[in-house]
mmCIF file of C-alpha atoms in Angstrom:
data_model
loop_
_atom_site.group_PDB
_atom_site.id
_atom_site.type_symbol
_atom_site.label_atom_id
_atom_site.label_comp_id
_atom_site.label_asym_id
_atom_site.label_seq_id
_atom_site.Cartn_x
_atom_site.Cartn_y
_atom_site.Cartn_z
ATOM 1 C CA UNK A 1 -99.341 -13.358 11.504
ATOM 2 C CA UNK A 2 -101.590 -10.624 10.130
ATOM 3 C CA UNK A 3 -99.467 -8.062 11.938
ATOM 4 C CA UNK A 4 -96.256 -9.486 10.496
ATOM 5 C CA UNK A 5 -97.737 -9.407 6.997
ATOM 6 C CA UNK A 6 -98.920 -5.845 7.279
ATOM 7 C CA UNK A 7 -95.497 -4.825 8.596
ATOM 8 C CA UNK A 8 -93.825 -6.521 5.632
ATOM 9 C CA UNK A 9 -96.220 -4.793 3.254
ATOM 10 C CA UNK A 10 -95.555 -1.424 4.870
ATOM 11 C CA UNK A 11 -91.806 -1.977 4.562
ATOM 12 C CA UNK A 12 -92.170 -2.957 0.906
ATOM 13 C CA UNK A 13 -94.251 0.127 0.162
ATOM 14 C CA UNK A 14 -91.707 2.304 1.976
ATOM 15 C CA UNK A 15 -88.816 0.868 -0.055
ATOM 16 C CA UNK A 16 -90.757 1.250 -3.301
ATOM 17 C CA UNK A 17 -91.663 4.837 -2.475
ATOM 18 C CA UNK A 18 -88.042 5.668 -1.613
ATOM 19 C CA UNK A 19 -86.832 4.261 -4.918
ATOM 20 C CA UNK A 20 -89.287 6.380 -6.856
ATOM 21 C CA UNK A 21 -89.286 9.714 -5.103
ATOM 22 C CA UNK A 22 -86.516 12.255 -5.227
ATOM 23 C CA UNK A 23 -84.658 13.331 -2.121
ATOM 24 C CA UNK A 24 -86.226 16.623 -1.082
ATOM 25 C CA UNK A 25 -85.281 19.460 1.253
ATOM 26 C CA UNK A 26 -85.846 18.278 4.817
ATOM 27 C CA UNK A 27 -85.041 14.631 4.021
ATOM 28 C CA UNK A 28 -81.988 12.823 5.309
ATOM 29 C CA UNK A 29 -79.513 12.525 2.438
ATOM 30 C CA UNK A 30 -78.931 8.794 1.783
ATOM 31 C CA UNK A 31 -75.396 7.636 2.479
ATOM 32 C CA UNK A 32 -73.254 5.950 -0.184
ATOM 33 C CA UNK A 33 -69.781 4.500 -0.483
ATOM 34 C CA UNK A 34 -67.027 5.958 -2.651
ATOM 35 C CA UNK A 35 -65.426 3.637 -5.222
ATOM 36 C CA UNK A 36 -62.577 6.082 -5.787
ATOM 37 C CA UNK A 37 -61.917 9.710 -5.012
ATOM 38 C CA UNK A 38 -59.790 12.680 -6.057
ATOM 39 C CA UNK A 39 -59.138 15.692 -3.761
ATOM 40 C CA UNK A 40 -61.715 14.391 -1.293
ATOM 41 C CA UNK A 41 -61.658 15.033 2.447
ATOM 42 C CA UNK A 42 -58.741 13.062 3.899
ATOM 43 C CA UNK A 43 -59.770 9.555 4.904
ATOM 44 C CA UNK A 44 -63.342 9.865 3.634
ATOM 45 C CA UNK A 45 -64.739 6.685 2.064
ATOM 46 C CA UNK A 46 -68.446 7.455 2.281
ATOM 47 C CA UNK A 47 -70.699 10.486 2.331
ATOM 48 C CA UNK A 48 -71.418 10.230 6.057
ATOM 49 C CA UNK A 49 -67.710 10.829 6.779
ATOM 50 C CA UNK A 50 -68.490 14.504 6.094
ATOM 51 C CA UNK A 51 -70.855 14.881 9.045
ATOM 52 C CA UNK A 52 -69.312 17.970 10.617
ATOM 53 C CA UNK A 53 -69.394 19.883 7.338
ATOM 54 C CA UNK A 54 -71.869 21.352 4.915
ATOM 55 C CA UNK A 55 -71.722 19.260 1.750
ATOM 56 C CA UNK A 56 -72.550 20.190 -1.794
ATOM 57 C CA UNK A 57 -73.391 16.881 -3.425
ATOM 58 C CA UNK A 58 -73.293 17.179 -7.187
ATOM 59 C CA UNK A 59 -73.959 14.424 -9.689
ATOM 60 C CA UNK A 60 -72.259 15.188 -12.966
ATOM 61 C CA UNK A 61 -70.796 13.679 -16.095
ATOM 62 C CA UNK A 62 -67.758 14.606 -18.177
ATOM 63 C CA UNK A 63 -69.868 14.684 -21.328
ATOM 64 C CA UNK B 1 -68.653 21.587 -18.584
ATOM 65 C CA UNK B 2 -69.036 25.251 -17.693
ATOM 66 C CA UNK B 3 -69.860 24.573 -14.049
ATOM 67 C CA UNK B 4 -66.302 23.612 -13.155
ATOM 68 C CA UNK B 5 -64.856 27.149 -12.702
ATOM 69 C CA UNK B 6 -67.810 28.053 -10.473
ATOM 70 C CA UNK B 7 -67.221 25.014 -8.252
ATOM 71 C CA UNK B 8 -63.468 25.703 -8.128
ATOM 72 C CA UNK B 9 -64.262 29.221 -6.970
ATOM 73 C CA UNK B 10 -66.674 28.026 -4.274
ATOM 74 C CA UNK B 11 -64.093 25.466 -3.161
ATOM 75 C CA UNK B 12 -61.369 28.135 -2.907
ATOM 76 C CA UNK B 13 -63.582 30.475 -0.945
ATOM 77 C CA UNK B 14 -65.344 28.133 1.446
ATOM 78 C CA UNK B 15 -63.547 24.813 1.867
ATOM 79 C CA UNK B 16 -61.461 26.039 4.812
ATOM 80 C CA UNK B 17 -64.630 27.074 6.545
ATOM 81 C CA UNK B 18 -66.257 23.651 6.439
ATOM 82 C CA UNK B 19 -67.878 23.554 2.998
ATOM 83 C CA UNK B 20 -67.049 20.424 1.018
ATOM 84 C CA UNK B 21 -67.902 19.621 -2.547
ATOM 85 C CA UNK B 22 -68.643 15.982 -3.322
ATOM 86 C CA UNK B 23 -68.995 15.760 -7.088
ATOM 87 C CA UNK B 24 -70.055 12.268 -8.078
ATOM 88 C CA UNK B 25 -69.672 10.580 -11.446
ATOM 89 C CA UNK B 26 -70.190 6.923 -12.339
ATOM 90 C CA UNK B 27 -67.966 6.994 -15.402
ATOM 91 C CA UNK B 28 -64.816 4.909 -15.519
ATOM 92 C CA UNK B 29 -61.897 6.011 -13.351
ATOM 93 C CA UNK B 30 -59.627 6.807 -16.310
ATOM 94 C CA UNK B 31 -62.145 9.196 -17.875
ATOM 95 C CA UNK B 32 -62.738 10.947 -14.551
ATOM 96 C CA UNK B 33 -59.035 11.211 -13.782
ATOM 97 C CA UNK B 34 -58.225 12.762 -17.158
ATOM 98 C CA UNK B 35 -61.008 15.324 -16.676
ATOM 99 C CA UNK B 36 -59.812 16.200 -13.159
ATOM 100 C CA UNK B 37 -56.266 16.786 -14.459
ATOM 101 C CA UNK B 38 -57.237 18.635 -17.645
ATOM 102 C CA UNK B 39 -59.466 21.061 -15.769
ATOM 103 C CA UNK B 40 -57.175 21.367 -12.712
ATOM 104 C CA UNK B 41 -60.082 20.512 -10.443
ATOM 105 C CA UNK B 42 -59.230 21.005 -6.769
ATOM 106 C CA UNK B 43 -62.544 20.079 -5.151
ATOM 107 C CA UNK B 44 -63.678 16.586 -4.190
ATOM 108 C CA UNK B 45 -64.442 14.269 -7.091
ATOM 109 C CA UNK B 46 -65.934 10.899 -6.319
ATOM 110 C CA UNK B 47 -66.559 7.810 -8.387
ATOM 111 C CA UNK B 48 -69.697 6.041 -7.138
ATOM 112 C CA UNK B 49 -72.622 4.353 -8.802
ATOM 113 C CA UNK B 50 -76.383 4.791 -8.519
ATOM 114 C CA UNK B 51 -76.222 8.109 -6.666
ATOM 115 C CA UNK B 52 -78.396 9.926 -9.213
ATOM 116 C CA UNK B 53 -80.963 7.131 -8.927
ATOM 117 C CA UNK B 54 -80.909 7.086 -5.117
ATOM 118 C CA UNK B 55 -81.291 10.860 -4.954
ATOM 119 C CA UNK B 56 -83.782 11.050 -7.798
ATOM 120 C CA UNK B 57 -81.855 13.550 -9.912
ATOM 121 C CA UNK B 58 -83.520 14.633 -13.143
ATOM 122 C CA UNK B 59 -80.305 14.968 -15.142
ATOM 123 C CA UNK B 60 -76.696 16.142 -15.102
ATOM 124 C CA UNK B 61 -75.755 18.150 -13.213
ATOM 125 C CA UNK B 62 -78.075 17.973 -10.212
ATOM 126 C CA UNK B 63 -77.145 19.086 -6.723
ATOM 127 C CA UNK B 64 -78.191 18.787 -3.118
ATOM 128 C CA UNK B 65 -76.756 20.554 -0.103
ATOM 129 C CA UNK B 66 -76.580 18.624 3.164
ATOM 130 C CA UNK B 67 -76.117 20.183 6.580
ATOM 131 C CA UNK B 68 -73.772 18.906 9.310
ATOM 132 C CA UNK B 69 -76.316 16.260 10.304
ATOM 133 C CA UNK B 70 -76.717 14.999 6.743
ATOM 134 C CA UNK B 71 -80.100 16.641 6.238
ATOM 135 C CA UNK B 72 -80.907 18.149 2.832
ATOM 136 C CA UNK B 73 -81.192 21.944 3.068
ATOM 137 C CA UNK B 74 -81.174 22.816 -0.629
ATOM 138 C CA UNK B 75 -81.567 21.156 -4.010
ATOM 139 C CA UNK B 76 -81.299 22.464 -7.524
ATOM 140 C CA UNK B 77 -78.925 23.215 -10.365
ATOM 141 C CA UNK B 78 -75.414 23.918 -9.034
ATOM 142 C CA UNK B 79 -75.166 27.050 -11.229
ATOM 143 C CA UNK B 80 -77.819 28.604 -8.999
ATOM 144 C CA UNK B 81 -75.611 28.427 -5.920
ATOM 145 C CA UNK B 82 -74.411 31.854 -4.888
ATOM 146 C CA UNK B 83 -71.631 32.945 -2.537
ATOM 147 C CA UNK B 84 -74.233 34.506 -0.255
ATOM 148 C CA UNK B 85 -76.063 31.182 0.143
ATOM 149 C CA UNK B 86 -72.894 29.283 0.985
ATOM 150 C CA UNK B 87 -71.782 32.090 3.323
ATOM 151 C CA UNK B 88 -75.052 31.721 5.210
ATOM 152 C CA UNK B 89 -74.616 27.933 5.524
ATOM 153 C CA UNK B 90 -71.032 28.059 6.769
ATOM 154 C CA UNK B 91 -71.179 31.113 9.006
ATOM 155 C CA UNK B 92 -71.645 29.115 12.211
ATOM 156 C CA UNK B 93 -69.557 26.095 11.265
ATOM 157 C CA UNK B 94 -66.573 24.855 13.168
ATOM 158 C CA UNK B 95 -64.747 22.231 11.128
ATOM 159 C CA UNK B 96 -63.307 19.320 13.099
ATOM 160 C CA UNK B 97 -59.956 19.850 11.429
ATOM 161 C CA UNK B 98 -58.145 22.937 10.257
ATOM 162 C CA UNK B 99 -56.566 22.159 6.902
ATOM 163 C CA UNK B 100 -55.394 25.669 6.054
ATOM 164 C CA UNK B 101 -51.637 26.209 5.798
ATOM 165 C CA UNK B 102 -50.704 28.525 8.671
ATOM 166 C CA UNK B 103 -47.467 30.230 9.606
ATOM 167 C CA UNK B 104 -44.994 28.196 11.633
ATOM 168 C CA UNK B 105 -45.871 30.028 14.855
ATOM 169 C CA UNK B 106 -49.420 28.688 14.724
ATOM 170 C CA UNK B 107 -48.636 25.072 13.869
ATOM 171 C CA UNK B 108 -48.868 23.936 17.505
ATOM 172 C CA UNK B 109 -52.231 25.620 17.875
ATOM 173 C CA UNK B 110 -53.574 23.950 14.730
ATOM 174 C CA UNK B 111 -52.173 20.583 15.768
ATOM 175 C CA UNK B 112 -53.856 20.866 19.174
ATOM 176 C CA UNK B 113 -57.123 21.947 17.568
ATOM 177 C CA UNK B 114 -57.041 19.026 15.146
ATOM 178 C CA UNK B 115 -56.552 16.623 18.050
ATOM 179 C CA UNK B 116 -59.634 18.059 19.732
ATOM 180 C CA UNK B 117 -57.594 19.828 22.411
ATOM 181 C CA UNK B 118 -59.281 23.213 22.071
ATOM 182 C CA UNK B 119 -58.175 24.539 25.454
ATOM 183 C CA UNK B 120 -54.566 23.906 24.547
ATOM 184 C CA UNK B 121 -55.104 25.421 21.101
ATOM 185 C CA UNK B 122 -56.492 28.537 22.748
ATOM 186 C CA UNK B 123 -53.442 28.900 24.990
ATOM 187 C CA UNK B 124 -51.191 28.582 21.936
ATOM 188 C CA UNK B 125 -53.186 31.101 19.918
ATOM 189 C CA UNK B 126 -53.182 33.636 22.754
ATOM 190 C CA UNK B 127 -49.380 33.850 22.490
ATOM 191 C CA UNK B 128 -49.607 35.143 18.918
ATOM 192 C CA UNK B 129 -52.699 37.339 18.830
ATOM 193 C CA UNK B 130 -50.513 40.372 19.549
ATOM 194 C CA UNK B 131 -47.774 39.431 17.092
ATOM 195 C CA UNK B 132 -45.947 42.188 15.188
ATOM 196 C CA UNK B 133 -45.835 39.979 12.101
ATOM 197 C CA UNK B 134 -49.096 40.670 10.241
ATOM 198 C CA UNK B 135 -49.152 37.179 8.685
ATOM 199 C CA UNK B 136 -48.794 35.525 12.096
ATOM 200 C CA UNK B 137 -51.368 37.853 13.609
ATOM 201 C CA UNK B 138 -53.832 37.091 10.794
ATOM 202 C CA UNK B 139 -53.342 33.337 11.234
ATOM 203 C CA UNK B 140 -53.769 33.641 15.000
ATOM 204 C CA UNK B 141 -57.008 35.522 14.477
ATOM 205 C CA UNK B 142 -58.171 32.891 11.996
ATOM 206 C CA UNK B 143 -57.520 29.991 14.406
ATOM 207 C CA UNK B 144 -58.982 31.997 17.285
ATOM 208 C CA UNK B 145 -62.133 32.488 15.213
ATOM 209 C CA UNK B 146 -62.430 28.751 14.528
ATOM 210 C CA UNK B 147 -62.052 27.943 18.238
ATOM 211 C CA UNK B 148 -64.658 30.587 19.052
ATOM 212 C CA UNK B 149 -67.110 28.994 16.602
ATOM 213 C CA UNK B 150 -66.388 25.535 17.949
ATOM 214 C CA UNK B 151 -67.215 26.814 21.416
ATOM 215 C CA UNK B 152 -70.481 28.287 20.114
ATOM 216 C CA UNK B 153 -71.410 24.942 18.512
ATOM 217 C CA UNK B 154 -70.926 23.197 21.875
ATOM 218 C CA UNK B 155 -72.861 25.886 23.681
ATOM 219 C CA UNK B 156 -75.758 25.616 21.236
ATOM 220 C CA UNK B 157 -75.936 21.857 21.837
ATOM 221 C CA UNK B 158 -75.841 22.366 25.604
ATOM 222 C CA UNK B 159 -78.567 25.024 25.388
ATOM 223 C CA UNK B 160 -80.789 22.593 23.488
ATOM 224 C CA UNK B 161 -80.308 19.870 26.134
ATOM 225 C CA UNK B 162 -80.918 22.415 28.905
ATOM 226 C CA UNK B 163 -84.128 23.617 27.254
ATOM 227 C CA UNK B 164 -85.537 20.142 26.715
ATOM 228 C CA UNK B 165 -84.737 19.148 30.312
ATOM 229 C CA UNK B 166 -82.455 16.339 29.156
ATOM 230 C CA UNK B 167 -80.022 16.709 32.032
ATOM 231 C CA UNK B 168 -78.115 13.429 31.561
ATOM 232 C CA UNK B 169 -77.373 14.509 27.993
ATOM 233 C CA UNK B 170 -76.454 17.982 29.219
ATOM 234 C CA UNK B 171 -74.036 16.550 31.799
ATOM 235 C CA UNK B 172 -72.400 14.293 29.198
ATOM 236 C CA UNK B 173 -72.062 17.219 26.778
ATOM 237 C CA UNK B 174 -70.611 19.516 29.414
ATOM 238 C CA UNK B 175 -68.119 16.909 30.554
ATOM 239 C CA UNK B 176 -66.964 16.370 26.963
ATOM 240 C CA UNK B 177 -66.635 20.138 26.478
ATOM 241 C CA UNK B 178 -64.765 20.472 29.776
ATOM 242 C CA UNK B 179 -62.273 17.860 28.604
ATOM 243 C CA UNK B 180 -61.875 19.359 25.115
ATOM 244 C CA UNK B 181 -61.461 22.879 26.515
ATOM 245 C CA UNK B 182 -59.276 21.774 29.419
ATOM 246 C CA UNK B 183 -56.836 24.509 30.365
ATOM 247 C CA UNK B 184 -59.154 27.366 29.419
ATOM 248 C CA UNK B 185 -61.741 29.433 31.272
ATOM 249 C CA UNK B 186 -64.491 27.887 29.165
ATOM 250 C CA UNK B 187 -63.364 24.372 30.112
ATOM 251 C CA UNK B 188 -63.448 25.281 33.789
ATOM 252 C CA UNK B 189 -66.950 26.719 33.428
ATOM 253 C CA UNK B 190 -68.222 23.569 31.698
ATOM 254 C CA UNK B 191 -66.710 21.312 34.371
ATOM 255 C CA UNK B 192 -68.373 23.361 37.110
ATOM 256 C CA UNK B 193 -71.765 23.329 35.416
ATOM 257 C CA UNK B 194 -71.516 19.566 34.822
ATOM 258 C CA UNK B 195 -70.883 19.067 38.526
ATOM 259 C CA UNK B 196 -73.844 21.264 39.511
ATOM 260 C CA UNK B 197 -76.129 19.479 37.053
ATOM 261 C CA UNK B 198 -75.143 16.034 38.298
ATOM 262 C CA UNK B 199 -75.757 17.041 41.913
ATOM 263 C CA UNK B 200 -79.271 18.318 41.196
ATOM 264 C CA UNK B 201 -82.477 16.510 42.093
ATOM 265 C CA UNK B 202 -83.753 17.005 38.526
ATOM 266 C CA UNK B 203 -80.758 15.110 37.138
ATOM 267 C CA UNK B 204 -81.325 12.218 39.522
ATOM 268 C CA UNK B 205 -85.019 12.184 38.586
ATOM 269 C CA UNK B 206 -84.069 11.891 34.907
ATOM 270 C CA UNK B 207 -81.935 8.844 35.672
ATOM 271 C CA UNK B 208 -84.607 7.249 37.884
ATOM 272 C CA UNK B 209 -87.309 7.807 35.269
ATOM 273 C CA UNK B 210 -85.082 6.331 32.587
ATOM 274 C CA UNK B 211 -84.286 3.268 34.677
ATOM 275 C CA UNK B 212 -87.965 2.647 35.491
ATOM 276 C CA UNK B 213 -88.949 3.028 31.864
ATOM 277 C CA UNK B 214 -86.140 0.700 30.776
ATOM 278 C CA UNK B 215 -87.393 -1.923 33.234
ATOM 279 C CA UNK B 216 -90.992 -1.550 32.103
ATOM 280 C CA UNK B 217 -90.431 -1.534 28.325
ATOM 281 C CA UNK B 218 -89.478 -5.209 27.758
ATOM 282 C CA UNK B 219 -92.568 -6.367 29.676
ATOM 283 C CA UNK B 220 -95.050 -3.908 28.307
ATOM 284 C CA UNK B 221 -96.387 -5.878 25.341
ATOM 285 C CA UNK B 222 -97.156 -8.884 27.575
ATOM 286 C CA UNK B 223 -99.109 -6.751 30.016
ATOM 287 C CA UNK B 224 -102.821 -6.047 29.897
ATOM 288 C CA UNK B 225 -103.418 -2.738 28.135
ATOM 289 C CA UNK B 226 -104.928 -0.909 31.115
ATOM 290 C CA UNK B 227 -102.165 -2.079 33.413
ATOM 291 C CA UNK B 228 -99.487 -1.016 30.934
ATOM 292 C CA UNK B 229 -101.156 2.359 30.541
ATOM 293 C CA UNK B 230 -101.244 2.891 34.305
ATOM 294 C CA UNK B 231 -97.588 1.895 34.732
ATOM 295 C CA UNK B 232 -96.540 4.344 32.000
ATOM 296 C CA UNK B 233 -98.714 7.119 33.379
ATOM 297 C CA UNK B 234 -97.158 6.622 36.793
ATOM 298 C CA UNK B 235 -93.666 7.241 35.393
ATOM 299 C CA UNK B 236 -94.970 10.286 33.518
ATOM 300 C CA UNK B 237 -96.603 11.628 36.679
ATOM 301 C CA UNK B 238 -93.721 10.855 39.058
ATOM 302 C CA UNK B 239 -91.112 12.392 36.767
ATOM 303 C CA UNK B 240 -92.718 15.174 34.738
ATOM 304 C CA UNK B 241 -90.335 17.187 32.593
ATOM 305 C CA UNK B 242 -87.789 14.391 32.272
ATOM 306 C CA UNK B 243 -87.117 12.871 28.834
ATOM 307 C CA UNK B 244 -88.178 9.396 30.013
ATOM 308 C CA UNK B 245 -91.274 10.861 31.704
ATOM 309 C CA UNK B 246 -92.254 12.544 28.459
ATOM 310 C CA UNK B 247 -91.592 9.358 26.513
ATOM 311 C CA UNK B 248 -93.747 7.384 28.969
ATOM 312 C CA UNK B 249 -96.596 9.889 28.541
ATOM 313 C CA UNK B 250 -96.361 9.492 24.763
ATOM 314 C CA UNK B 251 -96.282 5.687 24.998
ATOM 315 C CA UNK B 252 -99.262 5.667 27.352
ATOM 316 C CA UNK B 253 -101.384 7.203 24.596
ATOM 317 C CA UNK B 254 -100.986 4.010 22.554
ATOM 318 C CA UNK B 255 -102.734 1.889 25.192
#
């Protein structure tokens, strides 16, 4: 029981830490799904579909 | 946004070589679409939500560069990306698919390459490397270069498996390469090495070690610690240098 609790706590801390900290060089880039795309790699619906390529991920806004 | 021309330029220069731009916005589709059209954007634009939060971006625009395994190799403001940096990242890449428009003579080669039949692609390319038509010759050299890089990627993976003593992985890799490069010298070489590897004592030891470790693992937490430690150490000692032997040695430290 104690072990299970400590595991749950560890997991919670890990999730919390992930939510707060930025993705840094050396980290695995989190995957995400595309809602819609223009000019994207044919057939790609999520970031991990680009695995054989080098990807420049940019977050931007039109404004 | 002044970054667009820079990204269009990077896209034009490097997309064919395996560099893909994934520019993410969470605005509504109509707004994005109008922007894409107005600015004649030709690189990948994606609508997705929460990406800036997940990645911890400080503002717009923020950028990360991911390698072929999805690992972050750079982060910063996209304006700071130079041609030289991208050149360095793509120089050893072999894209899975060639999307470049090539002359008619090379279509079969590209089609074969895109199906993963690199040996066949090589045979096709060889027919046109000496072409009198400079456009055909240039395309043949381009496809030949991609095949060459693809071969280097496979060889680098095999070298890694060879170095770490992971012979089952090496054999699997070589067999896959032999199949992909079937019909070429390289394919023949891979098939021969795979056969030699599989016939070796070291390969058989890797499999034996793995099978013993697989049998031991489900029982290990129900065993007394000293007994578990001894069982793991035995695998490590009987099969030193094998991946499972090394794993057993590591696991033994926990008991």
